[in-house]
C-alpha angles and dihedrals in degrees: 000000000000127000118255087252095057081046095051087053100055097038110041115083104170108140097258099050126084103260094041084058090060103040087053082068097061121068107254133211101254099176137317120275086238088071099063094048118109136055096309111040091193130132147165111229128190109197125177086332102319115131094214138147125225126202138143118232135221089289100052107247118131115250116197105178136152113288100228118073103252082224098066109339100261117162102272083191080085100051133120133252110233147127094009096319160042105276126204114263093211101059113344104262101159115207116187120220092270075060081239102155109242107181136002099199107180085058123081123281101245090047110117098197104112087066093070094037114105126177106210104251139170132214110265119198125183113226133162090351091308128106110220129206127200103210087175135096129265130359107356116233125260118261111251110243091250120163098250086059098038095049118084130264088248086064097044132075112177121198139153148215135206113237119191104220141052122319089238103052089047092052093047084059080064086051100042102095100179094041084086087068101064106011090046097034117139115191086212141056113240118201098275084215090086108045091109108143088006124115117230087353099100118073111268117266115273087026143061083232112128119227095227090067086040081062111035088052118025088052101149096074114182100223133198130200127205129197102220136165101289101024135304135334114216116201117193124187129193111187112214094178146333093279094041146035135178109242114204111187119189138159145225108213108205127262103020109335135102125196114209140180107247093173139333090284113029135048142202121227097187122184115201098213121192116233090179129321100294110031119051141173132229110211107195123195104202111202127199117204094187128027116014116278112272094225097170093062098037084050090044084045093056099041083070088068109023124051115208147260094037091033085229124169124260082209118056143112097301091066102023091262084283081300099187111180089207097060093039081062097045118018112020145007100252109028084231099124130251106292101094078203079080102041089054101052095048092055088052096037094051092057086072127259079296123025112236106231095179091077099034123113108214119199140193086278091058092064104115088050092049085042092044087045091049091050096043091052085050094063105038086066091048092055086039092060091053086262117134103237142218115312099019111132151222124195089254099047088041086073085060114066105065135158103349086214114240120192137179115181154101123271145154117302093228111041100031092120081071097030103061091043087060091048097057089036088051088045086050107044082050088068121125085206131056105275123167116246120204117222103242089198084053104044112108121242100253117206119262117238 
């Protein structure tokens, strides 16, 4: 347990409290770049707190401001895009995307006020179907070389969800390995054939398995975690008898990120980004190795779930999450339907707006979240102190973090710690695109946690 002062500090990310401090020095997802597509780019934006508007003018640059007119305080969400702009609805003030005030039209000619006018804004840079905001102070760090931003757009499809509760209880779903055996269970075996765009519904890679039975029967893993470079490596292993066992291989991406394995040949890169304390977004990447991503139909496949603009749930607490008795008896654990997006929101949701950690038992299968609290702690005293702190980058080190490698397969009992290393380098060097490989001779043996 941990006491509500230790919670407050790893939960709250207003921009005067510890961890807000730190996630303001990490580039954060702002909005798709779906969403500003259309005849008015324009859209209000609510980031770690801020209250801001994002938009891109008539010459293409990104604009993230905030969102009240710094002349009276009117909604700047309702302006309107031109000369070079979003002006203010109320009484014409213009503000650029630097939020430099250009013109103050209701006031004399000769009135310089405008010149010492500036709208708070932030940097936006659009990478792997994401736009991507720096809240922080100074120079932002660099982006680390990670598959999902080194694929091409062609291999990538990017979309997002609302969550209704705190940015830190929806990421430690990401880090939970044995939660897929209860919250995902189906009672029943689909044609793996079809899993295209579907979570755990495809046959694990080296077998004609599906993951769905992995899961439903093999529901004790033994699970590692690794400290690496960017975060940590979970290693989850499900024996299914003395010659095989089933070798999941997922990654927490420091500071608020999980990579996962979505299929053999595609993976989710998926950021928990706080809107304020108690709503969040997840952004996913989704990156394909093989075939270029399908992103009609993985598009087609979310907007069942999710109604635009706000990308909110059809299920959600308002209705039970579709919650049917009779399907929760017969076809899946939580009678929830068959879309895990679901499954999942309903776990974090129902922990309150904040989950109460005072009153939480954590066991051996909680290990990566223990290991990923105890990190994150560590460097929200380091920001704190003025350091930069893990996973800040330079250009240089930047190069450095690639991959980080995912698997999902069956292998040998005794020789998995090689086997699932080949199977991500062969996946890799398969690419149709440049993809970094890691030398599995050459990978250093990372303590286990």
């Amino acid at each position: 347990m941990m006491s509500q002062e230790q919670n407050d500090l790893i939960t709250r990310t207003g921009a005067k409290t510890p961890c807000g401090r730190l996630m303001r020095m990490y580039w954060q997802p702002a909005a798709l770049v779906d969403e500003l597509q259309g005849p008015r780019p324009v859209r209000p934006v609510k980031l770690l707190g801020e209250e801001l508007v994002l938009f891109r003018d008539e010459q293409q640059r990104y604009g993230l401001i905030e969102r009240h007119c710094a002349h009276r305080g009117a909604d700047l969400a309702f302006g309107r895009l031109e000369h070079g702009g979003l002006r203010c609805a109320f009484h014409g003030w213009l503000f650029d995307a630097s939020g430099q005030c250009l013109e103050t039209p209701a006031e004399p000619k000769e009135s310089k006020l405008c010149q010492g006018i500036r709208q708070r804004a932030y940097p936006v840079v659009e990478k792997g179907g994401i736009l991507w905001a720096y809240l922080g102070e100074g120079e932002p760090p660099a982006f680390p070389e990670i598959d999902c931003f080194v694929a091409p757009d062609s291999h990538t499809f990017a979309f997002k969800g609302h969550i209704g509760c705190n940015w830190l209880q929806a990421l430690e779903v990401g880090i939970d390995p044995s939660h897929a055996s209860f919250l995902h269970r189906f009672f029943e075996d689909e044609d793996t054939s079809s899993a295209y765009g579907r979570q755990f519904r495809g046959a694990s890679a080296g077998s004609e398995m599906p993951m769905t039975k992995i899961l439903r029967e093999y529901d004790r893993p033994i699970i590692n975690v690794e400290q690496t470079e960017y975060g940590l490596r979970l290693i989850a292993l499900r024996q299914i008898d003395e010659e095989r066992t089933h070798v999941r291989v997922t990654n927490q991406l420091f500071p608020h990120a999980f990579v996962i394995p979505m299929s053999t040949e595609m993976t989710i890169t998926q950021w928990h980004v706080p809107l304020d304390d108690e709503n969040c977004y997840w952004y996913a990447i989704f990156t394909s190795y093989a075939a270029p991503v399908d992103k009609k139909k993985m598009r087609e496949q979310r907007l069942e779930l999710y109604e635009l603009p706000d990308y909110v749930s059809r299920k959600n607490k308002s209705n039970d999450y579709g919650f049917d008795p009779h399907e929760q008896e017969t076809a899946t654990y939580t009678g929830m339907g068959n879309d895990i997006n679901v499954h999942d929101q309903w776990a974090v949701e129902s922990m309150g707006p904040i989950q109460d950690r005072t009153r939480e038992h954590l066991g051996t299968a909680d290990k990566a979240i223990v290991q990923y609290r105890r990190l994150l702690r560590q460097e929200i005293e380091k920001a704190a102190k003025g350091e930069k702190p893990f996973m800040f980058l330079d250009a240089a080190h930047a190069r450095s973090i690639q991959g980080p490698a995912t698997m999902d397969g069956i292998g040998p009992t005794r020789g998995w710690e090689t086997f699932w290393m080949e199977v991500d380098v062969k996946r890799r060097r398969g690419a149709p695109w440049a993809t970094p490989a890691e030398e599995v001779a050459d990978k250093p043996q990372l303590r286990v946690v």
